[in-house]
mmCIF file of C-alpha atoms in Angstrom:
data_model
loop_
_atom_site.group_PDB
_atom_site.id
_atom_site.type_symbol
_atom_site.label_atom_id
_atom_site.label_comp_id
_atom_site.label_asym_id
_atom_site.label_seq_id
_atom_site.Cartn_x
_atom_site.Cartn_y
_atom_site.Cartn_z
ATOM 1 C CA UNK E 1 1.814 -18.387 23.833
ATOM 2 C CA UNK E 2 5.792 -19.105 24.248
ATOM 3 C CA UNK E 3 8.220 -16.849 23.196
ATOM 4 C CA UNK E 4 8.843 -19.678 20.438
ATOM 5 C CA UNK E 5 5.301 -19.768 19.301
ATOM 6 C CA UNK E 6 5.455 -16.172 19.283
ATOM 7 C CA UNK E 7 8.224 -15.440 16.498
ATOM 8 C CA UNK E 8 6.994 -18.433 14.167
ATOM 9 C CA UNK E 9 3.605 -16.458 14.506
ATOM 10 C CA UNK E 10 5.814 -12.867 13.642
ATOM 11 C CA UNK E 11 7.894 -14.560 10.914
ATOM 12 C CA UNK E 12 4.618 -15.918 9.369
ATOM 13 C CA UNK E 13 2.549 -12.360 9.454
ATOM 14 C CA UNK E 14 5.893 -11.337 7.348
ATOM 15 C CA UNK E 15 6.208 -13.878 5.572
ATOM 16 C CA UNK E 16 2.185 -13.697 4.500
ATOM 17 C CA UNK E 17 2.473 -9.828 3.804
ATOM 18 C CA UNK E 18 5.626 -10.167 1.608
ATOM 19 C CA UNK E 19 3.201 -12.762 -0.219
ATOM 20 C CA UNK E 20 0.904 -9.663 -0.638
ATOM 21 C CA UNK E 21 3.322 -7.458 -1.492
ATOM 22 C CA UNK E 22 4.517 -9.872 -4.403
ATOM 23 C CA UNK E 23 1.040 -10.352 -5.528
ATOM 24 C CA UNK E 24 0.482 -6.135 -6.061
ATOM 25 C CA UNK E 25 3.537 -6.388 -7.908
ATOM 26 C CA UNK E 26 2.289 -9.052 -10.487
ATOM 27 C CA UNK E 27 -0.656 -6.771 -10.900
ATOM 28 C CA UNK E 28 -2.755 -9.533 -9.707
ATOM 29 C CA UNK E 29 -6.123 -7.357 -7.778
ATOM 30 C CA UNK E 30 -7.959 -10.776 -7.411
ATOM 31 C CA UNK E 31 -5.100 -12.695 -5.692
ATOM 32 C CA UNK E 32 -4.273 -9.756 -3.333
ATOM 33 C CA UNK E 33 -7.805 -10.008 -1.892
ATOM 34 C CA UNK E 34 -7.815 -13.409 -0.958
ATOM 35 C CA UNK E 35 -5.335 -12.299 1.870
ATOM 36 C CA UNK E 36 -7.975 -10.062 3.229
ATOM 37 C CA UNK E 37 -10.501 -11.135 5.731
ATOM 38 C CA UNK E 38 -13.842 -10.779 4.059
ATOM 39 C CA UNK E 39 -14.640 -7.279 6.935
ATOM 40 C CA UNK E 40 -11.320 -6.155 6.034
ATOM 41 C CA UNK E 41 -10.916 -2.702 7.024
ATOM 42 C CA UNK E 42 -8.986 0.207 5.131
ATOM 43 C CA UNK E 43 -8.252 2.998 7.797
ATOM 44 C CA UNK E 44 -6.786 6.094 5.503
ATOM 45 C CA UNK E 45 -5.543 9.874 6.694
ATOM 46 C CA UNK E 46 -8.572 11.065 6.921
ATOM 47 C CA UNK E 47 -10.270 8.421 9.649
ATOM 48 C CA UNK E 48 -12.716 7.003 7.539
ATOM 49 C CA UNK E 49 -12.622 3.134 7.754
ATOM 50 C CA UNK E 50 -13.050 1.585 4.032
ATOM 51 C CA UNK E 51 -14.701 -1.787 3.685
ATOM 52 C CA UNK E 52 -12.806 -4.246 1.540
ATOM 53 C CA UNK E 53 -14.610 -3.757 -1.157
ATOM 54 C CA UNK E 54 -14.053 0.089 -1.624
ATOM 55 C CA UNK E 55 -10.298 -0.413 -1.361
ATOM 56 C CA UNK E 56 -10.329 -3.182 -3.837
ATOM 57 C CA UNK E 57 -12.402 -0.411 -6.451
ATOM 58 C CA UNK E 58 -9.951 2.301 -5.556
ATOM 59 C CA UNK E 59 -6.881 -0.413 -5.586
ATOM 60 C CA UNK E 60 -7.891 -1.330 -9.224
ATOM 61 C CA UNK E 61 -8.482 2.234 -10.652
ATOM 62 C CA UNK E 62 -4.721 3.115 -9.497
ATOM 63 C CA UNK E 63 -3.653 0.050 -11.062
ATOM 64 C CA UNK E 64 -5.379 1.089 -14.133
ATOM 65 C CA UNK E 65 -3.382 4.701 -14.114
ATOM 66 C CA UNK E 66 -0.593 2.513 -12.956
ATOM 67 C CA UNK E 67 -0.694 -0.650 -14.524
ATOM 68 C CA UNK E 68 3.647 -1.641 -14.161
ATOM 69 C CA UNK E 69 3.549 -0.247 -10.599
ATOM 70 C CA UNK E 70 6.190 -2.407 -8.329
ATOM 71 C CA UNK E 71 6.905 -2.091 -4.448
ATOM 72 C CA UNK E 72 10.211 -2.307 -3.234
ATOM 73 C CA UNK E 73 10.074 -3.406 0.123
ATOM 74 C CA UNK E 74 12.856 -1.468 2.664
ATOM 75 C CA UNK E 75 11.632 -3.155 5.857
ATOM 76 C CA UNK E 76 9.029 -5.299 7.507
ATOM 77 C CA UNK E 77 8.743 -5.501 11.333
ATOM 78 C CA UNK E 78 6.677 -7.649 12.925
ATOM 79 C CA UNK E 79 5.329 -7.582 16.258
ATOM 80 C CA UNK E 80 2.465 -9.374 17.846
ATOM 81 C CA UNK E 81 -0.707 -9.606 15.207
ATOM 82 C CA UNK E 82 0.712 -6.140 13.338
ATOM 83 C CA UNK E 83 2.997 -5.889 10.686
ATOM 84 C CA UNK E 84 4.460 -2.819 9.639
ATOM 85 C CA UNK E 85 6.043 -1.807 6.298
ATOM 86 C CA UNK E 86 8.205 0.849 5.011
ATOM 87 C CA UNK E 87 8.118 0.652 1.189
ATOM 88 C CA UNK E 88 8.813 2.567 -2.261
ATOM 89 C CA UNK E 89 6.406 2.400 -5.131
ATOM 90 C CA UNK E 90 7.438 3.162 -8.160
ATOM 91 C CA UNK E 91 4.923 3.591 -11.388
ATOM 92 C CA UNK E 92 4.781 4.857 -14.976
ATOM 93 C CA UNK E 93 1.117 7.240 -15.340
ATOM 94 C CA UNK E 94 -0.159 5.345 -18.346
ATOM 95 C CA UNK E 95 -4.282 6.346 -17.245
ATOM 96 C CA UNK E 96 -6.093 8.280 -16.064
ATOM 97 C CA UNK E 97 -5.627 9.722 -12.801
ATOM 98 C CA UNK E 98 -7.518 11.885 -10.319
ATOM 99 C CA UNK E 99 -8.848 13.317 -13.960
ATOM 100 C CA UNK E 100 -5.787 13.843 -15.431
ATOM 101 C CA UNK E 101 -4.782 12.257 -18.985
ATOM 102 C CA UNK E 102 -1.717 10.482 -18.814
ATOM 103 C CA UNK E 103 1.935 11.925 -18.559
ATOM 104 C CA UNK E 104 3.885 8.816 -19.575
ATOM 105 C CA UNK E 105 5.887 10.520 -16.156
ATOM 106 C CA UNK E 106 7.343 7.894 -13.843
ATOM 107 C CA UNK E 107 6.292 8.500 -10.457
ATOM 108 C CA UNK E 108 8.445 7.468 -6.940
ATOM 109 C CA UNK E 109 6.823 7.389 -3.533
ATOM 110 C CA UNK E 110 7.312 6.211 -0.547
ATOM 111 C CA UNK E 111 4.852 4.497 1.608
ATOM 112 C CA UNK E 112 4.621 3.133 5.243
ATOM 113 C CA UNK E 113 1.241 1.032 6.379
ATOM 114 C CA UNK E 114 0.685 -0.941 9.371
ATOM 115 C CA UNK E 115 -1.353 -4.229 8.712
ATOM 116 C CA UNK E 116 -3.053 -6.160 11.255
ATOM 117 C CA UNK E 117 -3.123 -10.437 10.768
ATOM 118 C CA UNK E 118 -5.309 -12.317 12.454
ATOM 119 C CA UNK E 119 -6.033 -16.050 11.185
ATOM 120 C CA UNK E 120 -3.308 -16.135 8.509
ATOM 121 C CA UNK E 121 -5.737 -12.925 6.907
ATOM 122 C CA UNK E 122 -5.279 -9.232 6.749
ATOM 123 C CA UNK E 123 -7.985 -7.625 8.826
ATOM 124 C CA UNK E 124 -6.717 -4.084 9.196
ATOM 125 C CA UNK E 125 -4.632 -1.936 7.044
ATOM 126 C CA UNK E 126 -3.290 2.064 8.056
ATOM 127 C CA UNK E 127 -0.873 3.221 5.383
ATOM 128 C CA UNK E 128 0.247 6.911 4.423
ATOM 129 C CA UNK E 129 1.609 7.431 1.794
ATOM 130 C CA UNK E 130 3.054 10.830 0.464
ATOM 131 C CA UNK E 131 0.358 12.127 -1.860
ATOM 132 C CA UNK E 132 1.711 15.419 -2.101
ATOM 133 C CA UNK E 133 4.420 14.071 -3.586
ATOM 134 C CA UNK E 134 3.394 12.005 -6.435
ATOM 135 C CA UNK E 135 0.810 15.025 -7.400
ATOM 136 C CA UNK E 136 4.099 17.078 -7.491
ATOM 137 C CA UNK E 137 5.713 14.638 -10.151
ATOM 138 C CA UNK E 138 2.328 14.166 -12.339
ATOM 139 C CA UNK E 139 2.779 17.966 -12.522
ATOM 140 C CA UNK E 140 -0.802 18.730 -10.325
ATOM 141 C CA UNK E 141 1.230 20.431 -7.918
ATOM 142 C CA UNK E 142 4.317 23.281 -8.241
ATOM 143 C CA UNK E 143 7.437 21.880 -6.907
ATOM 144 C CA UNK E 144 7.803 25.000 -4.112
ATOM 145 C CA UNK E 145 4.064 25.005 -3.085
ATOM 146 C CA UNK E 146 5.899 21.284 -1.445
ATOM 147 C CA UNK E 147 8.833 23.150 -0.708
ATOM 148 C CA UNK E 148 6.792 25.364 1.594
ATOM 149 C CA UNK E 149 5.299 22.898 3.287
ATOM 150 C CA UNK E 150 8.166 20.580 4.399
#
C-alpha cells in the first residue's frame, strides 16, 4: 500500500471513529454497534477480553446512570489499522450506579482508548479510563484516599 493509500486509509479510521464518537453522544447504543465487527473485542485494565455483546450490556447500564453523557474529543491519531483517542466525558448521575442511588452530581473524566479498524469496523477496543476519579466525585471515594495515591 502507497504512502497515499495509506493516509486516506488513516483519515478514514478517524473519520469512522469520530462517527462513533458522535453516535455515544446522541445516546444512540444500537447505532454505535453497527461500527463493531460482530467478534468485537473489549480488552479492559484488568486483561479480560469482553465480547461485543458484554460491552454493549455494560455500555447501556452506564448510559442508563448516565443518560446526557457527551465526549469531547481532545485528539485522534491515527496510525496504520489503530486509532487512538484522548477524550473527556462528561455526565450528570441520574441512575443507578455501581449500587448507588443517584446524586444529581455531574461527573468529569478523562479517557484514552486505542481502537483497532479493520474493514471500515471496530474490531478491538483498549481504553482506561480514570475510575478512581469519577468514584471520587459520586462521593464513593474520600478525596485524599486519591490524593494518596497520585
Amino acid at each position: 500500500m502507497g504512502s497515499t493509500e495509506q493516509e486516506h486509509t488513516r483519515q478514514q479510521n478517524k473519520a469512522l471513529v469520530q462517527q462513533l464518537i458522535d453516535t455515544w453522544n446522541r445516546g444512540d447504543l444500537a447505532g454505535m454497534t453497527r461500527f463493531w465487527s460482530p467478534d468485537m473485542v473489549h480488552h479492559g485494565r484488568d486483561g479480560r477480553p469482553l465480547a461485543a455483546v458484554d460491552v454493549a450490556a455494560e455500555m447501556n447500564r452506564f448510559m442508563q446512570a448516565f443518560p446526557d453523557l457527551h465526549f469531547t474529543v481532545h485528539s485522534l491519531v491515527a496510525e496504520g489499522d489503530l486509532v487512538a483517542t484522548r477524550l473527556t466525558v462528561e455526565a450528570t448521575h441520574k441512575g443507578e450506579y455501581l449500587g448507588l442511588p443517584p446524586t444529581g452530581r455531574a461527573v468529569r473524566c478523562p479517557l484514552l482508548g486505542q481502537l483497532r479498524i479493520v474493514d471500515g469496523a471496530v474490531v478491538e477496543h483498549w481504553g482506561v479510563a480514570d475510575g478512581l476519579y469519577l468514584l471520587e466525585q459520586l462521593g464513593l471515594l474520600p478525596p485524599e484516599l486519591l490524593r494518596a495515591t497520585a
